[in-house]
Amino acid sequence: MYCSRRSGSVWSASVSGEKRRSWIQFSALLIQNANFRGFFSGKIYQGKLKQVCVPGINCYSCPGAVGACPIGSLQTFLASRPVKLPYYVLGFLILFGTILGRAVCGFLCPFGFIQELIHRIPLPKKKIGAFPGDKALRKLKYGVLLVLVIFLPLVMDYTPAFCKYLCPAGTLEGGVPLVLLQGGKLNFPIGSLFYTKLAILILLIVLSLFLFRPFCKYLCPLGAIYSLFNRVSLYRMRPEAEKCTHCGACAAVCPMQVDPSVSPNHVECIRCGKCTAACPAGALHLGFSAKNKKEQFPPV
Amino acid sequence: MKEENGLGKKNSVLTLLLLLAGAGLLFAGLLTGQERDVLLKAVRVCLECIGVG
Ligand code: SF4
Ligand code: SF4
Ligand code: SF4
């Protein structure tokens, strides 16, 4: 069943849709970080829930985290010796991907939400949309997945390379709070690696002010995995070709620079719903559907 | 401009196969105790994640 979000004016539909999505994102962040005591004690949650993988990027070393990060868990298996095939984590990833696709990014991922919040901070200058090289840079996340998440953990013993060398979520959610809360009690030295990762985090925070979700667009290996499911996921976009007037309103509001009138189930679509609300013809609908009809927009 | 947006019946079958594969892999992981490996990793502070290891 598809749920069309169109009610009332385009503006009210888009505002209420955005509000609803923000509340879902906020609730998902709270639920996945429900160990509130950890933020005071500096101790991470150690209960049984941590054997369950969460759908988005949420570091298991965050004092609040109650679940396991799927990308961290995947690397744990690949970096173990002997290497273990990660059936369990792949099962979670395939199920999340097939049911939701990149709706995980639009609704459930805490790190995606954090970048979006930063992007909402108003700036005197106009925010940046597409720029030369943007399209090529989007491919980088597949390289991050292949090299840092799969290849390096396979060849470097016990080294989750993505976590170690890049992941800004680990720094923000795990590194910074633990260093602040435990300070001198930490029995490991804070060295150049920590400061390098901190610099990557700060760079991404600054970029997020200007660009919508830079980590998601260019670097996230989990977004790369879910992008492969967008065309087959149960949560999907259904266009009504006969209603489309090709006015371009949908493409103009898309923060991921997708044109849903051409590619409604594009790999970069995070299912934010801005286009469905903006379409004056009501030609785009987001929702769950078991049907995977062949749908085509007419030629322009 | 003609572009394929849904991929037809073939994809419905693919979706179903993926759901079965996902459930199967998860079950295989549980049978081989992989949830314990995830738990063991997740309940200790990961030095690589926080940038000191
Ligand atoms: S791309 Fe990655 S960080 Fe961004 S929302 Fe998706 S899973 Fe989260
Ligand atoms: S989908 Fe709607 S907004 Fe987009 S081009 Fe067609 S009519 Fe215009
Ligand atoms: S195509 Fe629509 S739902 Fe997808 S990211 Fe763009 S605005 Fe959001």
CSV table of C-alpha atoms and ligand atoms in Angstrom, one decimal:
chain,number,residue,atom,x,y,z
A,1,MET,CA,0.0,0.0,0.0
A,2,TYR,CA,1.3,3.4,-0.8
A,3,CYS,CA,0.6,6.4,1.4
A,4,SER,CA,0.2,9.6,-0.5
A,5,ARG,CA,1.2,12.5,1.7
A,6,ARG,CA,-0.7,15.0,-0.2
A,7,SER,CA,-3.2,16.9,1.9
A,8,GLY,CA,-4.1,20.5,1.8
A,9,SER,CA,-1.6,22.9,0.2
A,10,VAL,CA,1.8,21.9,-1.0
A,11,TRP,CA,3.4,24.0,1.8
A,12,SER,CA,1.4,22.4,4.6
A,13,ALA,CA,1.9,18.9,3.2
A,14,SER,CA,5.7,19.5,3.0
A,15,VAL,CA,5.9,21.0,6.5
A,16,SER,CA,3.9,18.3,8.2
A,17,GLY,CA,5.7,15.6,6.3
A,18,GLU,CA,9.1,17.1,7.3
A,19,LYS,CA,8.0,17.4,10.9
A,20,ARG,CA,6.8,13.9,11.0
A,21,ARG,CA,10.1,12.7,9.6
A,22,SER,CA,12.1,14.8,12.0
A,23,TRP,CA,10.1,13.2,14.9
A,24,ILE,CA,10.8,9.7,13.6
A,25,GLN,CA,14.5,10.5,13.2
A,26,PHE,CA,14.6,12.0,16.8
A,27,SER,CA,12.8,9.0,18.3
A,28,ALA,CA,15.1,6.6,16.4
A,29,LEU,CA,18.1,8.5,17.8
A,30,LEU,CA,16.8,8.3,21.3
A,31,ILE,CA,15.8,4.6,21.1
A,32,GLN,CA,19.1,3.5,19.7
A,33,ASN,CA,20.9,5.5,22.5
A,34,ALA,CA,18.6,4.7,25.3
A,35,ASN,CA,21.4,4.0,27.8
A,36,PHE,CA,21.1,7.6,29.2
A,37,ARG,CA,23.0,6.7,32.4
A,38,GLY,CA,26.1,6.1,30.2
A,39,PHE,CA,26.3,9.8,29.3
A,40,PHE,CA,26.9,10.5,33.0
A,41,SER,CA,29.0,7.5,34.1
A,42,GLY,CA,31.1,7.3,30.9
A,43,LYS,CA,30.4,3.5,30.8
A,44,ILE,CA,29.0,1.8,27.8
A,45,TYR,CA,25.9,-0.5,27.9
A,46,GLN,CA,26.8,-4.1,28.2
A,47,GLY,CA,23.4,-5.9,28.1
A,48,LYS,CA,22.2,-8.5,25.7
A,49,LEU,CA,20.5,-6.1,23.3
A,50,LYS,CA,23.9,-5.3,22.0
A,51,GLN,CA,23.9,-8.6,20.0
A,52,VAL,CA,21.3,-7.0,17.7
A,53,CYS,CA,22.5,-4.8,14.8
A,54,VAL,CA,20.8,-1.4,14.4
A,55,PRO,CA,19.9,-0.3,10.9
A,56,GLY,CA,22.0,2.8,10.7
A,57,ILE,CA,25.4,4.2,11.7
A,58,ASN,CA,25.4,4.4,15.5
A,59,CYS,CA,28.7,3.6,17.2
A,60,TYR,CA,28.6,0.8,19.7
A,61,SER,CA,31.2,2.6,21.7
A,62,CYS,CA,28.8,5.5,22.3
A,63,PRO,CA,27.9,5.6,26.0
A,64,GLY,CA,24.2,5.6,25.1
A,65,ALA,CA,24.2,2.9,22.4
A,66,VAL,CA,22.0,-0.1,23.1
A,67,GLY,CA,22.7,-2.0,19.8
A,68,ALA,CA,25.5,-2.9,17.5
A,69,CYS,CA,26.7,-0.9,14.5
A,70,PRO,CA,26.4,-3.1,11.4
A,71,ILE,CA,29.5,-1.7,9.7
A,72,GLY,CA,31.6,-2.2,12.8
A,73,SER,CA,30.2,-5.7,13.3
A,74,LEU,CA,30.9,-6.6,9.6
A,75,GLN,CA,34.5,-5.6,10.0
A,76,THR,CA,34.9,-7.6,13.2
A,77,PHE,CA,34.1,-10.8,11.3
A,78,LEU,CA,36.3,-10.0,8.4
A,79,ALA,CA,39.3,-8.9,10.6
A,80,SER,CA,39.1,-11.9,12.9
A,81,ARG,CA,41.6,-14.8,12.4
A,82,PRO,CA,40.6,-17.2,11.0
A,83,VAL,CA,38.3,-15.0,9.0
A,84,LYS,CA,34.6,-15.7,9.7
A,85,LEU,CA,31.9,-15.3,7.0
A,86,PRO,CA,29.6,-12.7,8.5
A,87,TYR,CA,26.2,-14.5,7.9
A,88,TYR,CA,24.6,-12.9,10.9
A,89,VAL,CA,25.4,-9.3,10.0
A,90,LEU,CA,24.7,-9.9,6.2
A,91,GLY,CA,21.3,-11.2,7.2
A,92,PHE,CA,20.5,-8.0,9.0
A,93,LEU,CA,21.8,-5.8,6.2
A,94,ILE,CA,19.9,-7.7,3.5
A,95,LEU,CA,16.7,-7.6,5.5
A,96,PHE,CA,17.0,-3.9,6.4
A,97,GLY,CA,17.9,-3.2,2.7
A,98,THR,CA,15.1,-5.2,1.2
A,99,ILE,CA,12.4,-3.9,3.5
A,100,LEU,CA,13.5,-0.3,3.7
A,101,GLY,CA,16.3,0.5,1.2
A,102,ARG,CA,17.7,3.9,1.9
A,103,ALA,CA,14.6,4.9,3.9
A,104,VAL,CA,16.9,3.8,6.7
A,105,CYS,CA,19.0,6.9,5.8
A,106,GLY,CA,16.0,9.2,5.6
A,107,PHE,CA,14.3,8.0,8.8
A,108,LEU,CA,16.3,5.8,11.1
A,109,CYS,CA,20.1,6.6,11.0
A,110,PRO,CA,21.3,8.8,13.9
A,111,PHE,CA,24.4,10.0,12.1
A,112,GLY,CA,22.3,11.0,9.0
A,113,PHE,CA,20.0,13.0,11.3
A,114,ILE,CA,22.9,14.7,13.1
A,115,GLN,CA,24.2,16.0,9.7
A,116,GLU,CA,20.8,17.1,8.7
A,117,LEU,CA,20.4,19.1,12.0
A,118,ILE,CA,23.7,20.8,11.3
A,119,HIS,CA,22.6,21.6,7.8
A,120,ARG,CA,19.5,23.4,9.2
A,121,ILE,CA,21.6,26.0,10.8
A,122,PRO,CA,20.9,29.1,8.7
A,123,LEU,CA,23.9,30.7,6.9
A,124,PRO,CA,24.2,34.2,5.4
A,125,LYS,CA,25.3,32.5,2.2
A,126,LYS,CA,23.3,30.2,0.0
A,127,LYS,CA,23.7,26.4,0.7
A,128,ILE,CA,25.5,24.4,-2.0
A,129,GLY,CA,23.6,21.9,-4.1
A,130,ALA,CA,25.3,20.2,-7.0
A,131,PHE,CA,28.8,21.3,-8.0
A,132,PRO,CA,31.3,20.1,-10.6
A,133,GLY,CA,32.7,16.8,-9.6
A,134,ASP,CA,29.8,16.0,-7.3
A,135,LYS,CA,28.6,13.1,-9.3
A,136,ALA,CA,32.0,11.5,-9.4
A,137,LEU,CA,32.6,12.0,-5.7
A,138,ARG,CA,29.4,10.1,-4.9
A,139,LYS,CA,31.2,7.0,-6.2
A,140,LEU,CA,33.7,7.3,-3.4
A,141,LYS,CA,31.5,5.6,-0.9
A,142,TYR,CA,31.6,2.4,-2.9
A,143,GLY,CA,35.4,2.6,-2.8
A,144,VAL,CA,35.3,3.1,1.0
A,145,LEU,CA,33.1,0.0,1.3
A,146,LEU,CA,35.4,-2.1,-0.8
A,147,VAL,CA,38.7,-0.9,0.6
A,148,LEU,CA,38.2,0.1,4.2
A,149,VAL,CA,35.3,-2.2,5.2
A,150,ILE,CA,36.1,-5.3,3.2
A,151,PHE,CA,39.6,-5.5,1.8
A,152,LEU,CA,41.8,-4.0,4.6
A,153,PRO,CA,40.1,-5.9,7.4
A,154,LEU,CA,40.7,-9.1,5.3
A,155,VAL,CA,44.4,-8.5,4.9
A,156,MET,CA,45.2,-6.6,8.2
A,157,ASP,CA,44.8,-8.8,11.2
A,158,TYR,CA,42.2,-7.6,13.7
A,159,THR,CA,42.0,-4.1,12.1
A,160,PRO,CA,38.5,-2.6,11.4
A,161,ALA,CA,40.1,-0.1,9.0
A,162,PHE,CA,37.0,2.0,8.4
A,163,CYS,CA,36.4,2.5,12.2
A,164,LYS,CA,40.1,3.1,12.8
A,165,TYR,CA,41.0,5.5,10.0
A,166,LEU,CA,37.8,7.3,9.0
A,167,CYS,CA,34.5,6.8,10.8
A,168,PRO,CA,33.4,10.2,12.1
A,169,ALA,CA,30.4,8.7,13.9
A,170,GLY,CA,32.9,6.7,16.1
A,171,THR,CA,34.7,9.9,17.0
A,172,LEU,CA,31.6,11.9,17.7
A,173,GLU,CA,29.5,9.3,19.5
A,174,GLY,CA,32.3,7.3,21.1
A,175,GLY,CA,35.7,9.1,21.1
A,176,VAL,CA,34.6,12.6,22.2
A,177,PRO,CA,32.2,11.6,25.0
A,178,LEU,CA,34.5,9.0,26.4
A,179,VAL,CA,37.5,11.3,26.4
A,180,LEU,CA,35.4,14.1,28.0
A,181,LEU,CA,33.8,11.8,30.6
A,182,GLN,CA,36.7,9.6,31.5
A,183,GLY,CA,39.5,12.1,30.8
A,184,GLY,CA,42.7,11.2,32.8
A,185,LYS,CA,41.2,7.8,33.8
A,186,LEU,CA,41.5,6.5,30.3
A,187,ASN,CA,44.4,4.0,30.3
A,188,PHE,CA,45.4,4.5,26.7
A,189,PRO,CA,47.2,7.5,25.2
A,190,ILE,CA,45.4,10.0,23.0
A,191,GLY,CA,47.7,10.4,20.0
A,192,SER,CA,47.8,11.5,16.4
A,193,LEU,CA,45.2,9.0,15.3
A,194,PHE,CA,42.6,10.5,17.6
A,195,TYR,CA,43.4,14.0,16.4
A,196,THR,CA,43.3,13.0,12.7
A,197,LYS,CA,39.9,11.4,13.2
A,198,LEU,CA,38.8,14.5,15.1
A,199,ALA,CA,39.9,16.7,12.2
A,200,ILE,CA,37.9,14.5,9.8
A,201,LEU,CA,34.9,15.0,12.1
A,202,ILE,CA,35.3,18.7,12.3
A,203,LEU,CA,35.7,19.0,8.5
A,204,LEU,CA,32.5,17.0,8.0
A,205,ILE,CA,30.6,19.2,10.5
A,206,VAL,CA,31.7,22.3,8.8
A,207,LEU,CA,30.9,20.8,5.4
A,208,SER,CA,27.4,19.9,6.7
A,209,LEU,CA,26.7,23.5,7.2
A,210,PHE,CA,27.0,24.2,3.5
A,211,LEU,CA,26.2,20.8,1.9
A,212,PHE,CA,23.3,18.4,2.7
A,213,ARG,CA,24.7,15.2,4.4
A,214,PRO,CA,28.3,15.2,3.0
A,215,PHE,CA,29.2,11.9,4.8
A,216,CYS,CA,26.1,10.2,3.4
A,217,LYS,CA,26.7,11.5,-0.1
A,218,TYR,CA,30.4,10.7,-0.5
A,219,LEU,CA,31.7,8.4,2.2
A,220,CYS,CA,29.3,6.2,4.0
A,221,PRO,CA,29.7,2.5,3.2
A,222,LEU,CA,26.4,1.6,4.8
A,223,GLY,CA,24.6,4.1,2.5
A,224,ALA,CA,26.5,2.4,-0.4
A,225,ILE,CA,25.1,-1.0,0.7
A,226,TYR,CA,21.5,0.2,1.1
A,227,SER,CA,21.7,2.2,-2.2
A,228,LEU,CA,22.0,-1.2,-4.0
A,229,PHE,CA,18.5,-2.2,-2.6
A,230,ASN,CA,16.6,1.0,-3.6
A,231,ARG,CA,15.2,-0.6,-6.8
A,232,VAL,CA,14.0,-3.7,-5.1
A,233,SER,CA,13.1,-2.6,-1.6
A,234,LEU,CA,9.5,-2.9,-0.3
A,235,TYR,CA,9.5,0.8,0.8
A,236,ARG,CA,9.7,2.5,-2.5
A,237,MET,CA,8.5,5.4,-4.7
A,238,ARG,CA,5.7,4.8,-7.1
A,239,PRO,CA,5.4,7.4,-9.9
A,240,GLU,CA,2.1,8.0,-11.7
A,241,ALA,CA,3.4,8.6,-15.2
A,242,GLU,CA,0.2,9.9,-16.6
A,243,LYS,CA,0.0,12.7,-14.1
A,244,CYS,CA,3.5,14.0,-14.5
A,245,THR,CA,3.8,17.3,-16.4
A,246,HIS,CA,7.6,17.3,-16.2
A,247,CYS,CA,7.6,20.7,-14.5
A,248,GLY,CA,10.8,19.8,-12.6
A,249,ALA,CA,9.4,20.9,-9.1
A,250,CYS,CA,10.5,17.5,-7.6
A,251,ALA,CA,14.0,17.7,-8.9
A,252,ALA,CA,14.3,21.3,-7.7
A,253,VAL,CA,13.6,20.5,-4.0
A,254,CYS,CA,15.6,17.2,-3.8
A,255,PRO,CA,18.4,17.6,-1.3
A,256,MET,CA,20.2,14.6,-2.8
A,257,GLN,CA,20.1,16.1,-6.4
A,258,VAL,CA,17.9,13.2,-7.7
A,259,ASP,CA,15.3,13.8,-10.4
A,260,PRO,CA,12.5,11.4,-9.3
A,261,SER,CA,10.5,12.1,-12.4
A,262,VAL,CA,13.3,10.3,-14.3
A,263,SER,CA,14.6,7.9,-11.6
A,264,PRO,CA,12.1,7.5,-8.8
A,265,ASN,CA,14.1,4.7,-7.2
A,266,HIS,CA,17.6,6.2,-7.7
A,267,VAL,CA,20.5,4.9,-5.6
A,268,GLU,CA,20.9,8.3,-4.0
A,269,CYS,CA,17.3,8.7,-2.9
A,270,ILE,CA,17.0,8.6,0.9
A,271,ARG,CA,13.1,8.7,0.8
A,272,CYS,CA,12.9,12.0,2.5
A,273,GLY,CA,9.6,12.8,0.8
A,274,LYS,CA,10.3,16.4,-0.1
A,275,CYS,CA,9.6,15.7,-3.8
A,276,THR,CA,6.3,14.0,-3.1
A,277,ALA,CA,5.1,17.0,-1.1
A,278,ALA,CA,6.4,19.5,-3.8
A,279,CYS,CA,4.8,17.8,-6.8
A,280,PRO,CA,1.9,20.0,-7.9
A,281,ALA,CA,0.4,17.1,-9.9
A,282,GLY,CA,0.5,14.5,-7.1
A,283,ALA,CA,2.5,12.2,-9.4
A,284,LEU,CA,4.9,10.8,-6.8
A,285,HIS,CA,4.0,8.5,-3.9
A,286,LEU,CA,6.2,6.9,-1.2
A,287,GLY,CA,5.3,3.8,0.8
A,288,PHE,CA,5.4,0.1,1.2
A,289,SER,CA,4.4,-2.0,-1.8
A,290,ALA,CA,4.8,-5.7,-2.4
A,291,LYS,CA,4.1,-5.0,-6.1
A,292,ASN,CA,7.1,-4.1,-8.2
A,293,LYS,CA,5.3,-2.9,-11.2
A,294,LYS,CA,7.2,-1.8,-14.3
A,295,GLU,CA,6.5,1.9,-14.4
A,296,GLN,CA,7.6,4.4,-16.9
A,297,PHE,CA,7.3,8.1,-17.3
A,298,PRO,CA,6.3,9.2,-20.8
A,299,PRO,CA,9.0,10.8,-22.9
A,300,VAL,CA,9.3,14.5,-22.3
B,1,MET,CA,13.2,10.5,-22.0
B,2,LYS,CA,12.3,6.9,-21.4
B,3,GLU,CA,13.7,5.4,-18.2
B,4,GLU,CA,12.8,2.3,-16.3
B,5,ASN,CA,11.5,3.1,-12.9
B,6,GLY,CA,10.3,-0.2,-11.5
B,7,LEU,CA,11.8,-3.3,-12.8
B,8,GLY,CA,8.7,-5.4,-13.3
B,9,LYS,CA,7.8,-8.9,-12.1
B,10,LYS,CA,11.4,-10.0,-12.1
B,11,ASN,CA,12.1,-7.6,-9.3
B,12,SER,CA,9.2,-8.8,-7.2
B,13,VAL,CA,10.8,-12.2,-7.4
B,14,LEU,CA,14.2,-10.8,-6.5
B,15,THR,CA,12.7,-8.9,-3.5
B,16,LEU,CA,11.2,-12.2,-2.3
B,17,LEU,CA,14.5,-14.1,-2.8
B,18,LEU,CA,16.4,-11.4,-1.0
B,19,LEU,CA,14.0,-11.5,2.0
B,20,LEU,CA,14.4,-15.3,2.1
B,21,ALA,CA,18.2,-15.0,1.8
B,22,GLY,CA,18.4,-12.3,4.5
B,23,ALA,CA,16.3,-14.4,6.9
B,24,GLY,CA,18.3,-17.5,6.0
B,25,LEU,CA,21.6,-15.8,6.6
B,26,LEU,CA,20.4,-14.4,9.9
B,27,PHE,CA,19.3,-17.9,11.0
B,28,ALA,CA,22.6,-19.4,9.9
B,29,GLY,CA,24.4,-16.8,11.9
B,30,LEU,CA,22.3,-17.6,15.0
B,31,LEU,CA,22.9,-21.3,14.5
B,32,THR,CA,26.7,-20.7,14.5
B,33,GLY,CA,26.6,-18.4,17.5
B,34,GLN,CA,27.6,-15.3,15.6
B,35,GLU,CA,25.4,-13.1,17.8
B,36,ARG,CA,27.8,-13.8,20.6
B,37,ASP,CA,30.7,-12.5,18.5
B,38,VAL,CA,28.8,-9.3,17.9
B,39,LEU,CA,27.9,-9.0,21.6
B,40,LEU,CA,31.5,-9.6,22.7
B,41,LYS,CA,32.7,-6.8,20.3
B,42,ALA,CA,29.9,-4.4,21.2
B,43,VAL,CA,30.1,-4.6,25.0
B,44,ARG,CA,33.8,-3.5,25.1
B,45,VAL,CA,34.9,0.0,24.2
B,46,CYS,CA,36.4,-0.4,20.7
B,47,LEU,CA,39.7,1.5,20.7
B,48,GLU,CA,39.7,1.8,16.9
B,49,CYS,CA,36.2,3.4,16.9
B,50,ILE,CA,37.2,6.0,19.5
B,51,GLY,CA,40.5,6.7,17.7
B,52,VAL,CA,43.1,5.5,20.2
B,53,GLY,CA,43.8,1.9,19.0
C,1,SF4,S1,24.4,7.2,4.3
C,1,SF4,FE1,25.2,6.2,6.1
C,1,SF4,S2,25.4,7.9,7.7
C,1,SF4,FE2,24.0,8.6,6.0
C,1,SF4,S3,22.0,8.1,6.8
C,1,SF4,FE3,22.6,6.4,5.4
C,1,SF4,S4,23.6,4.9,6.8
C,1,SF4,FE4,23.5,6.8,7.9
C,2,SF4,S1,6.8,14.4,-10.8
C,2,SF4,FE1,5.5,16.2,-10.4
C,2,SF4,S2,7.0,17.7,-9.9
C,2,SF4,FE2,8.1,16.1,-10.9
C,2,SF4,S3,8.1,16.7,-13.0
C,2,SF4,FE3,6.4,15.4,-12.8
C,2,SF4,S4,4.7,16.7,-12.4
C,2,SF4,FE4,6.5,17.9,-12.1
C,3,SF4,S1,14.0,11.9,-4.8
C,3,SF4,FE1,12.5,12.8,-3.3
C,3,SF4,S2,12.5,11.3,-1.6
C,3,SF4,FE2,14.3,10.9,-2.8
C,3,SF4,S3,15.9,12.1,-1.7
C,3,SF4,FE3,15.1,13.4,-3.4
C,3,SF4,S4,13.4,14.6,-2.5
C,3,SF4,FE4,13.9,13.0,-1.1
